[in-house]
PDB file of C-alpha atoms in Angstrom:
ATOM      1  CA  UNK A  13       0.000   0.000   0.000  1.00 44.00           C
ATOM      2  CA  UNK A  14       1.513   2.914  -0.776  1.00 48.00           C
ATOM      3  CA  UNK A  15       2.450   5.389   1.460  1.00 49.00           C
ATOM      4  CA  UNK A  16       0.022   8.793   1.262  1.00 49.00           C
ATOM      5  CA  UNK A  17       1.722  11.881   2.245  1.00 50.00           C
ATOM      6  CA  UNK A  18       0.108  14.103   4.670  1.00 51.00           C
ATOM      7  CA  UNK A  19      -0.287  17.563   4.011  1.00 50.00           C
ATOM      8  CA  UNK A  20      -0.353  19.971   7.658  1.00 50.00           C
ATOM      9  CA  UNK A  21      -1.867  22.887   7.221  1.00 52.00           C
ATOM     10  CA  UNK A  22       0.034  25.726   8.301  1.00 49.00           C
ATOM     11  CA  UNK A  23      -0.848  26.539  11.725  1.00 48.00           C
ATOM     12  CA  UNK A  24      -0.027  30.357  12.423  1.00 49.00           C
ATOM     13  CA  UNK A  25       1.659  31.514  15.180  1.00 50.00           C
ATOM     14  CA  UNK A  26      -0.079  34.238  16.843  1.00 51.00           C
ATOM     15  CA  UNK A  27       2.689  35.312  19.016  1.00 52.00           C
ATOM     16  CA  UNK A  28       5.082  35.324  15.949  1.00 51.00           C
ATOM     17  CA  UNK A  29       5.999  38.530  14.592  1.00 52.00           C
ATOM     18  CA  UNK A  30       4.153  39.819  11.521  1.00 53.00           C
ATOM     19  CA  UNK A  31       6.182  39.975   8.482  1.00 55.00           C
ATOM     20  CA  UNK A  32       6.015  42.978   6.285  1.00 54.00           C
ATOM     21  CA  UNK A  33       4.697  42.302   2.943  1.00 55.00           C
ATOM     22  CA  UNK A  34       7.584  42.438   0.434  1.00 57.00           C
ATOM     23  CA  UNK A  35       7.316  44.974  -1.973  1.00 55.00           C
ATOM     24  CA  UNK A  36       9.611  45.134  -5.259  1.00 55.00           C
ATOM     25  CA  UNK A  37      12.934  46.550  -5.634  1.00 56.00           C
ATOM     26  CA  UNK A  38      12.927  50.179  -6.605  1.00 58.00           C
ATOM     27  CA  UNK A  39      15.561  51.843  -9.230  1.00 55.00           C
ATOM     28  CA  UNK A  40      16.650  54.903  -7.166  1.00 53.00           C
ATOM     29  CA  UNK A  41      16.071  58.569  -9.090  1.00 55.00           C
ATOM     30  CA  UNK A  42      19.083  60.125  -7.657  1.00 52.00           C
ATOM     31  CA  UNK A  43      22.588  59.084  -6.844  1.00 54.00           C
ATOM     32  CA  UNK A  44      22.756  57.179  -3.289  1.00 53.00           C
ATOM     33  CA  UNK A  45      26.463  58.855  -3.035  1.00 53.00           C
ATOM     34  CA  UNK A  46      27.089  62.174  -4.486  1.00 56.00           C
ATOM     35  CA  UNK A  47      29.418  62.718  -7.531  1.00 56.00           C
ATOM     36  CA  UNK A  48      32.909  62.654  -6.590  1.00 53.00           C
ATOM     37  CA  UNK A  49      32.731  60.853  -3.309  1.00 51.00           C
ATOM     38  CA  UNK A  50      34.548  57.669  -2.693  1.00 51.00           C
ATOM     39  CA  UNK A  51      32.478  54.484  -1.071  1.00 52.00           C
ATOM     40  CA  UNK A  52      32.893  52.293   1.131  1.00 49.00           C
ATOM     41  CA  UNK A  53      31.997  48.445   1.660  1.00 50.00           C
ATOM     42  CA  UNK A  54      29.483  49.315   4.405  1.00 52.00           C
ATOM     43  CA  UNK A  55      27.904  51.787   2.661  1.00 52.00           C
ATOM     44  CA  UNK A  56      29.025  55.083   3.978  1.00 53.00           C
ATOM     45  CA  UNK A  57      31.251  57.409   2.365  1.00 54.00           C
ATOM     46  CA  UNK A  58      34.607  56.971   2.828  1.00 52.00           C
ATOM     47  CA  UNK A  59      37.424  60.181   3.955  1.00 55.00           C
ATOM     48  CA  UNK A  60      38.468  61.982   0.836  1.00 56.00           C
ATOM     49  CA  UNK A  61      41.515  60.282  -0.573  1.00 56.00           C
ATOM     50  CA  UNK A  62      44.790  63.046  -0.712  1.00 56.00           C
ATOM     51  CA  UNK A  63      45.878  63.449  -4.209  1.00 58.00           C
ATOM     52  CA  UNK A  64      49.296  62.041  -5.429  1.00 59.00           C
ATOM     53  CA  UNK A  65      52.288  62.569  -4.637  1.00 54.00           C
ATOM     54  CA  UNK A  66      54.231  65.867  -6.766  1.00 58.00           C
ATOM     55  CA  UNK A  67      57.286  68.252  -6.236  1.00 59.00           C
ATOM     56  CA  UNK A  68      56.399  70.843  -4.666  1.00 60.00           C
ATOM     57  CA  UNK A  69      57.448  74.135  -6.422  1.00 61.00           C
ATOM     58  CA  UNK A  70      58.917  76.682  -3.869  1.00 60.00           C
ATOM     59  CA  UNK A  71      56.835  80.042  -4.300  1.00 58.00           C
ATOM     60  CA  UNK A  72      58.668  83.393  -4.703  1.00 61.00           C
ATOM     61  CA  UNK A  73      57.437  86.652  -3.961  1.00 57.00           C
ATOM     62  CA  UNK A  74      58.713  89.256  -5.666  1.00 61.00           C
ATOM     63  CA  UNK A  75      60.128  92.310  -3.935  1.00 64.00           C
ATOM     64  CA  UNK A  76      58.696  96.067  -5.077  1.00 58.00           C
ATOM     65  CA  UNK A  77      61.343  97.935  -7.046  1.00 58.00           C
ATOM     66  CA  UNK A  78      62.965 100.115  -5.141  1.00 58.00           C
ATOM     67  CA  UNK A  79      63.306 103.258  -5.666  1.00 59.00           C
ATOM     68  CA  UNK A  80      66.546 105.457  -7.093  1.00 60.00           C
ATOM     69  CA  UNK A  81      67.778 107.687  -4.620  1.00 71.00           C
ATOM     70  CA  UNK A  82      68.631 111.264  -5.922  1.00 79.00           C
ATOM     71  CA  UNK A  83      72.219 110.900  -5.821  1.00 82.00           C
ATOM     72  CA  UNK A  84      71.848 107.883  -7.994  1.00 83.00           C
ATOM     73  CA  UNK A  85      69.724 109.727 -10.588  1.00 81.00           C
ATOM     74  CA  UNK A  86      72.335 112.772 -10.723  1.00 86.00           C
ATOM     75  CA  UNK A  87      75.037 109.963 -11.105  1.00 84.00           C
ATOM     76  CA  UNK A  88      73.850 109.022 -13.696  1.00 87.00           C
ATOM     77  CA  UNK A  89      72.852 112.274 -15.279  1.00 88.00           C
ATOM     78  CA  UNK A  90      76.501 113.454 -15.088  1.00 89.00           C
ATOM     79  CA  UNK A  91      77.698 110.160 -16.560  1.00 91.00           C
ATOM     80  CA  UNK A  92      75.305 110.746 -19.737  1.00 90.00           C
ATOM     81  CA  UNK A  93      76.332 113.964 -20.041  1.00 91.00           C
ATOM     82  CA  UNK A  94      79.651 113.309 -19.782  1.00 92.00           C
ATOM     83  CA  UNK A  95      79.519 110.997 -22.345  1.00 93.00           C
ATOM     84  CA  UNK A  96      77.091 113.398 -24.859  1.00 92.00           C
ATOM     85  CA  UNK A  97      79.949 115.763 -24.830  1.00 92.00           C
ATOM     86  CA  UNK A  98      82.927 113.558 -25.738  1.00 93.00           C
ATOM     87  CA  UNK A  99      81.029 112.293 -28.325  1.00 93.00           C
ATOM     88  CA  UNK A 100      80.247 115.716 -29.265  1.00 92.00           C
ATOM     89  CA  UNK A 101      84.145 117.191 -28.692  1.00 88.00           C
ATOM     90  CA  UNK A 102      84.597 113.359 -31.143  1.00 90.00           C
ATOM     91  CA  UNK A 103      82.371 115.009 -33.850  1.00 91.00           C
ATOM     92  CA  UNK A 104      84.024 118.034 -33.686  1.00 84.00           C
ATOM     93  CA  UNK A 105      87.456 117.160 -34.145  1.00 84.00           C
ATOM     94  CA  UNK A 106      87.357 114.946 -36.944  1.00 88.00           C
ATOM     95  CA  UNK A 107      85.458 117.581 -38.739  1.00 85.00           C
ATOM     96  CA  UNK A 108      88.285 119.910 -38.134  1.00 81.00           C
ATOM     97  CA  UNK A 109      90.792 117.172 -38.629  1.00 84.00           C
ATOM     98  CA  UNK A 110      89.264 116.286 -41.764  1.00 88.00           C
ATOM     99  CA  UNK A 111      88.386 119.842 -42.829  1.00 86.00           C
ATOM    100  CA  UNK A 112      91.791 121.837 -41.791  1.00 87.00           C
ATOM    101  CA  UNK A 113      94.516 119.106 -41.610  1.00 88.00           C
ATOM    102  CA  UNK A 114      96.068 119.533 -38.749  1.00 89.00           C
ATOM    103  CA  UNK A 115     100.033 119.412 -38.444  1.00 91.00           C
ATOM    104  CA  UNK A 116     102.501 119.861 -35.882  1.00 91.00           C
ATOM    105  CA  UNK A 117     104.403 122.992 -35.659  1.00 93.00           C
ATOM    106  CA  UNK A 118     108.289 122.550 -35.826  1.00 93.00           C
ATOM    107  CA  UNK A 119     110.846 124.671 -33.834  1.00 93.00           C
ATOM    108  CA  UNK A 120     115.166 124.484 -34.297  1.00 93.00           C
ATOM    109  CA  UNK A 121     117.768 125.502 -32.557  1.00 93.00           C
ATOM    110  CA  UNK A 122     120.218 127.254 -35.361  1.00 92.00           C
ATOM    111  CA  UNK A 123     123.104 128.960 -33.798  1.00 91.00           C
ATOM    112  CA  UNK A 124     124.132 130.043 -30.227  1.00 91.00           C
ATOM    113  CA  UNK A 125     126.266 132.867 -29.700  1.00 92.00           C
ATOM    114  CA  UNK A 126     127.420 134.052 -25.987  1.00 92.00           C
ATOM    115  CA  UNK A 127     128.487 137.428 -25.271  1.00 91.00           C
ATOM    116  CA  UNK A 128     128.553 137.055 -21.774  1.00 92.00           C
ATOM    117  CA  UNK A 129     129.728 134.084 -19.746  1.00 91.00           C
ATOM    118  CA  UNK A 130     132.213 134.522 -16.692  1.00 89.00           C
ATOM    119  CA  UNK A 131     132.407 134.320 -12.794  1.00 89.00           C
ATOM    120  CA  UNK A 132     132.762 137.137 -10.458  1.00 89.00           C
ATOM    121  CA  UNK A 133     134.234 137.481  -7.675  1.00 86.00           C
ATOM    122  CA  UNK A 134     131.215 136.855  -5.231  1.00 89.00           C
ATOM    123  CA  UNK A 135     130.883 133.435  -6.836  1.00 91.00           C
ATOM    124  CA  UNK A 136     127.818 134.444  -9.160  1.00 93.00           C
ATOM    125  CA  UNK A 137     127.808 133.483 -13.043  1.00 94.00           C
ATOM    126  CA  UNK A 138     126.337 135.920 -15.061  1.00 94.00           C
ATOM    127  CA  UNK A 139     125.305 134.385 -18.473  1.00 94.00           C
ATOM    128  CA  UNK A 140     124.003 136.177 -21.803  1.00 94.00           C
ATOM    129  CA  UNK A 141     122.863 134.086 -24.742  1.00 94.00           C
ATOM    130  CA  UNK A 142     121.697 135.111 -28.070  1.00 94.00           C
ATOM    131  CA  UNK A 143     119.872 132.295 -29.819  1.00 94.00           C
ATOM    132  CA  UNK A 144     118.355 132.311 -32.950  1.00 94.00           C
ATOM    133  CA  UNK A 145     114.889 129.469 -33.409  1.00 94.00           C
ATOM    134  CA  UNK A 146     113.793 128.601 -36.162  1.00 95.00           C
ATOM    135  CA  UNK A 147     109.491 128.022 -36.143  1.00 95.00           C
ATOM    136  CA  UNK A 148     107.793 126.671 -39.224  1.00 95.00           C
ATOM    137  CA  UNK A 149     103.904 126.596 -39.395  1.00 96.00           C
ATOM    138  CA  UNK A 150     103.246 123.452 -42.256  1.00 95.00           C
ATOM    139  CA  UNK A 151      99.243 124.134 -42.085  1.00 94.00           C
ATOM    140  CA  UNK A 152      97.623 124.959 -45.319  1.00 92.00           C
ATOM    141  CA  UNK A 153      94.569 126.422 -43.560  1.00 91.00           C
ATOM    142  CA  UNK A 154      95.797 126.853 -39.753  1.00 93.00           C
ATOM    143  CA  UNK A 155      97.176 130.704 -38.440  1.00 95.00           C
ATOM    144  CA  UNK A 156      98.670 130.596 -34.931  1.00 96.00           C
ATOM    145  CA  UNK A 157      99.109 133.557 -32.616  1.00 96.00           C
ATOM    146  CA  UNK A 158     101.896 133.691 -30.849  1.00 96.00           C
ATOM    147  CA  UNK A 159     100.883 135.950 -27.411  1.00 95.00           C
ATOM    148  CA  UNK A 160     102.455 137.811 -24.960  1.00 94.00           C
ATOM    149  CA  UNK A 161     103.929 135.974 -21.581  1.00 93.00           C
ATOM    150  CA  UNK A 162     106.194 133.239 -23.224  1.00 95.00           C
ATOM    151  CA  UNK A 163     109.078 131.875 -21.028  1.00 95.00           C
ATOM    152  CA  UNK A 164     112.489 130.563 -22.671  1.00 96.00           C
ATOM    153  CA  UNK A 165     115.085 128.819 -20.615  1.00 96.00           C
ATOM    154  CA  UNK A 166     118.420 127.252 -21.281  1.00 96.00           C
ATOM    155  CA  UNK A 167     119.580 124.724 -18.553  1.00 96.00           C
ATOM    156  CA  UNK A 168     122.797 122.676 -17.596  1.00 95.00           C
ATOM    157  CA  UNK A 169     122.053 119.993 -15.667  1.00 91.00           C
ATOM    158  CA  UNK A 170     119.407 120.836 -13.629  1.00 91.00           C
ATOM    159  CA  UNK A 171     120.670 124.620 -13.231  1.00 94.00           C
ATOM    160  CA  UNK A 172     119.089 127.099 -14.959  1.00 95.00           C
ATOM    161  CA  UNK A 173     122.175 129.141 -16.770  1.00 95.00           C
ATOM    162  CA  UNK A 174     119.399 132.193 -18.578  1.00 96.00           C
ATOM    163  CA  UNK A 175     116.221 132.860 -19.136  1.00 96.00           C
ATOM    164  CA  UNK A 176     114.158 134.981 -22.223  1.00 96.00           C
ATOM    165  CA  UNK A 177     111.434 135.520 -23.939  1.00 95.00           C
ATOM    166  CA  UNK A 178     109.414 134.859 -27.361  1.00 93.00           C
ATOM    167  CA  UNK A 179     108.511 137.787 -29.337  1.00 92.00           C
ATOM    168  CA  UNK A 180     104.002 138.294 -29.906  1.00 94.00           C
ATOM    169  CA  UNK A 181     103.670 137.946 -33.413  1.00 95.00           C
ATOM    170  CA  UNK A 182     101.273 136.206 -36.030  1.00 96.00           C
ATOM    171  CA  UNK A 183     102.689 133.266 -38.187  1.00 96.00           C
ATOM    172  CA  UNK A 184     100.187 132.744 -41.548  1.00 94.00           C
ATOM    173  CA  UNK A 185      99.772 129.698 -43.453  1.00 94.00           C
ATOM    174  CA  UNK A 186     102.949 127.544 -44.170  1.00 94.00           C
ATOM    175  CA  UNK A 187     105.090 130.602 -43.088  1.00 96.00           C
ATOM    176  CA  UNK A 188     108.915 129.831 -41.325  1.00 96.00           C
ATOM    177  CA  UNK A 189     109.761 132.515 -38.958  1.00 96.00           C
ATOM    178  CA  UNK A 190     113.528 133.090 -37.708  1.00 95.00           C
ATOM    179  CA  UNK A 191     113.456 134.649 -34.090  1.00 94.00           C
ATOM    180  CA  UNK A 192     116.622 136.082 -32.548  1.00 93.00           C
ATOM    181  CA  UNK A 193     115.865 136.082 -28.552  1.00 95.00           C
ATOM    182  CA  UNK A 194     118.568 137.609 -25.924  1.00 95.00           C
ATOM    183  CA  UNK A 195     118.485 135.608 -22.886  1.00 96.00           C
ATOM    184  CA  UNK A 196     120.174 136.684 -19.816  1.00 96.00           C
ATOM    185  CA  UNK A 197     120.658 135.227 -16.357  1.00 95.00           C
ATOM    186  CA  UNK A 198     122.852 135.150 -12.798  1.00 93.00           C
ATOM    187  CA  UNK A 199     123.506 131.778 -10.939  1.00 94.00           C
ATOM    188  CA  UNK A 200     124.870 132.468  -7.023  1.00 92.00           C
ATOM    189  CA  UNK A 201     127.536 130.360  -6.086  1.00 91.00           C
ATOM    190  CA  UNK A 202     128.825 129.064  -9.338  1.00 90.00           C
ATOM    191  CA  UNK A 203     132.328 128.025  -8.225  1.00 89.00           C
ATOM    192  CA  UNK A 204     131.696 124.279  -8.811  1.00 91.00           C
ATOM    193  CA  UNK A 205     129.215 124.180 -11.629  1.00 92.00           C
ATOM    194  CA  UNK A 206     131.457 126.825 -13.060  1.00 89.00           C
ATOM    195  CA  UNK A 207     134.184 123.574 -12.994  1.00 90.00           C
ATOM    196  CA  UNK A 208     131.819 121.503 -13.979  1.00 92.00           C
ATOM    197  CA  UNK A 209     131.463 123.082 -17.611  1.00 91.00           C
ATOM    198  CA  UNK A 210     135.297 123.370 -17.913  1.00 88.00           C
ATOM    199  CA  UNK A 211     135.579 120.222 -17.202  1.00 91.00           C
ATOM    200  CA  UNK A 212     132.980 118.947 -19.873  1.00 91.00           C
ATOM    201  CA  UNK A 213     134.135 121.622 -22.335  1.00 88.00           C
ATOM    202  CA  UNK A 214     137.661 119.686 -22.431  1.00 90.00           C
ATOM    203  CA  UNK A 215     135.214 116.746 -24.147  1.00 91.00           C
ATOM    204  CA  UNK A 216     134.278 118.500 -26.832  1.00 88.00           C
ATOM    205  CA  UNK A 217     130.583 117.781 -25.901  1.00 93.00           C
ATOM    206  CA  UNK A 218     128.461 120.061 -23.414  1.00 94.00           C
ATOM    207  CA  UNK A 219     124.712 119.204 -23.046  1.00 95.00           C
ATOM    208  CA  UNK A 220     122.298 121.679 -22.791  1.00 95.00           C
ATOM    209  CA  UNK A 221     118.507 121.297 -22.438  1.00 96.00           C
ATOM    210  CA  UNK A 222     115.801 124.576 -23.717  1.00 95.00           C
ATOM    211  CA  UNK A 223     113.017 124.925 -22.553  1.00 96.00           C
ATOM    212  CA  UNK A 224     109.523 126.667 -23.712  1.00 95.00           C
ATOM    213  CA  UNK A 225     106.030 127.448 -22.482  1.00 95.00           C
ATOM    214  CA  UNK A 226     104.453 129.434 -25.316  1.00 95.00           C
ATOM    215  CA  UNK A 227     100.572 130.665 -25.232  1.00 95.00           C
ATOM    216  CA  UNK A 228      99.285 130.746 -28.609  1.00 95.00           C
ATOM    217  CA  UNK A 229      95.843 130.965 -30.235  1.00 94.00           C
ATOM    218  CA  UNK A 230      95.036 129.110 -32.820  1.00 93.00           C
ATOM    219  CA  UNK A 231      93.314 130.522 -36.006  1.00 93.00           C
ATOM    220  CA  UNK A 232      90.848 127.620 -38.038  1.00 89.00           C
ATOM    221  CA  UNK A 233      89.961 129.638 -41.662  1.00 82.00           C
ATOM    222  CA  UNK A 234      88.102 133.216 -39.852  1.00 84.00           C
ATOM    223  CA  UNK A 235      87.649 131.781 -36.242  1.00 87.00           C
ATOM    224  CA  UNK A 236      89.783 132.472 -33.464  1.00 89.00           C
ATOM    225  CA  UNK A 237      89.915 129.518 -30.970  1.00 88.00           C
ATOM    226  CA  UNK A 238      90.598 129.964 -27.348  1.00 88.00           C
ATOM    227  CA  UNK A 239      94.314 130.524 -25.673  1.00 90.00           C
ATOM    228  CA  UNK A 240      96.771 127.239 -25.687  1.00 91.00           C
ATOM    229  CA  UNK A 241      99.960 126.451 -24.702  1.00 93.00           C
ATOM    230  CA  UNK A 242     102.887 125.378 -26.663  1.00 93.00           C
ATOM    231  CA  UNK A 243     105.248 123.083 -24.512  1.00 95.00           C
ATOM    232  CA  UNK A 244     108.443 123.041 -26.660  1.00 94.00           C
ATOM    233  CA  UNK A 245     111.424 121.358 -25.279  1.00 95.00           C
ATOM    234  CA  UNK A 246     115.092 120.763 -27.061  1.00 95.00           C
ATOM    235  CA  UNK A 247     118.239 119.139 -26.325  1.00 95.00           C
ATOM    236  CA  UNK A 248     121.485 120.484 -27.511  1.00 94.00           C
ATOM    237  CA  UNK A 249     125.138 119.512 -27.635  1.00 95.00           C
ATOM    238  CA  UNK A 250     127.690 122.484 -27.869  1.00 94.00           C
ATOM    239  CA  UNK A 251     131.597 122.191 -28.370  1.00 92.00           C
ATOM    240  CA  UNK A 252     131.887 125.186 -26.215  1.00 89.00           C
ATOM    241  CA  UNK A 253     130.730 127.997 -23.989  1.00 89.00           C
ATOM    242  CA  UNK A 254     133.403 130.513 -24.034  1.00 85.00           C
ATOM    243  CA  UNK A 255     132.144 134.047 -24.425  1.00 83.00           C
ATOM    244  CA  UNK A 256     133.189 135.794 -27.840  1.00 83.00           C
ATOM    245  CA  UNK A 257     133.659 132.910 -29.155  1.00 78.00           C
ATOM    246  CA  UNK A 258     132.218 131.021 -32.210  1.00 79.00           C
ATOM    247  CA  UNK A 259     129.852 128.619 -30.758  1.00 88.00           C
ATOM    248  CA  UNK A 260     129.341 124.868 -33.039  1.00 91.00           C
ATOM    249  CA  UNK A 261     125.707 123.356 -32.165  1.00 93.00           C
ATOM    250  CA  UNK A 262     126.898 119.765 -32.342  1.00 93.00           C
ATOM    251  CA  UNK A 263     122.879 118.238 -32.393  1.00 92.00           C
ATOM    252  CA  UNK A 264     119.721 119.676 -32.029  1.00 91.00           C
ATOM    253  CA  UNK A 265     116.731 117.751 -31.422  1.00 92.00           C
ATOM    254  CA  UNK A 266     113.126 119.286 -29.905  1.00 93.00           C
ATOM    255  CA  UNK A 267     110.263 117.804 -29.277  1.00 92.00           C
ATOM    256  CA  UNK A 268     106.683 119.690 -29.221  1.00 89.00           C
ATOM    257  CA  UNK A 269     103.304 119.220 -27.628  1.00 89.00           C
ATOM    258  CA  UNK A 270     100.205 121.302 -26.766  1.00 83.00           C
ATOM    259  CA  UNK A 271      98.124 121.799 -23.640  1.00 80.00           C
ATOM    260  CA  UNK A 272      95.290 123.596 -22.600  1.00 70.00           C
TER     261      UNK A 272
END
């Protein structure tokens, strides 16, 4: 006989707890975690992760200029004017360079006579030269003015035998001028310079050094430029200093520059 199952009704508990009735899932409208947040396993949103790892670049703040002082800014208004007027004094001489063609004056020593040259008996030397120079002016276009207040000197060593002076006269265009000037002069106690120059004279060779300090002005075409000075200076070799007596100018060099 075959074994019937037995179906038990479901007896309900009455103490049990009701049971909700199930209702189907729902598709939620709106994002259970907002945009950009990170989640977590249990459901809550996890910390905010840090981002990654970079070099950091140091900041720099820059510093407000600073201000010139005023002995800065006249600095370096001097130094600009300074160099506006060398370039302009630049301009202007190679105008006149190119223009006027500048060339050196030339000076000689041509002959030496001495009418006076002996000791007394208080131990001064008393010393009177007549030299004639020699000036040439090459310039085409260049006049010089030769002014008052010149100074001429004829030295032995580093004595000081006479002293003269240049005539004030105008030399024109590629003119040569022969000057005659009398120089005169007293040295105090002479008795061993006096044996000095015998001494040398016995060579045949005496050295003797001239010296110059002209003021000129110099004359470009019609204008008249300011007051300069012409620094001439020579060195001579004489067979002799005896007074009366022909004196031979062994060598004569001179050299010449200019000043303001």
């Amino acid at each position: 006989m075959a074994d019937h199952q037995k179906i038990h009704p479901a007896v309900h508990d009455p103490e049990a707890p009701a049971t909700p009735p199930q209702t189907p899932p729902q598709t939620p409208s709106a994002p259970l975690v907002p945009p950009g947040a990170a989640k977590s396993d249990r459901g809550a949103p996890a910390q905010p992760g840090y981002p990654p790892f970079g070099r950091t670049i140091p900041v720099t703040h820059s510093r407000p200029p600073k201000r010139r002082s005023c002995w800065c800014k006249c600095f370096c208004w001097t130094i600009s004017l300074l160099i506006f007027l060398i370039l302009i004094l630049g301009i202007l001489a190679a105008i006149i360079y190119f223009v006027f063609k500048p060339k050196i004056p030339k000076y000689s020593v041509d002959d030496l006579a001495i009418t006076q040259f002996n000791l007394n008996s208080d131990n001064t030397l008393y010393a009177t030269f007549d030299v004639n120079i020699t000036a040439r002016n090459p310039n085409k276009k260049i006049g010089i003015y030769y002014e008052s207040g010149s100074s001429i000197s004829v030295w032995y060593l580093s004595t000081q035998l006479c002293q003269g002076s240049l005539p004030k006269f105008y030399q024109g265009h590629q003119n040569t001028t022969v000057l005659t000037v009398a120089m005169t002069g007293q040295t105090q106690d002479a008795t061993n310079l006096l044996q000095s120059l015998q001494a040398q004279q016995q060579t045949g060779s005496i050295p003797l050094r001239m010296r110059a300090t002209v003021p000129v002005r110099i004359k470009l075409g019609s204008l008249k430029l300011t007051k300069w000075k012409f620094l001439v200076r020579c060195n001579l070799v004489v067979d002799s200093l005896a007074a009366n007596d022909v004196v031979s100018i062994k060598s004569s060099t001179c050299k010449f520059r200019f000043r303001f």
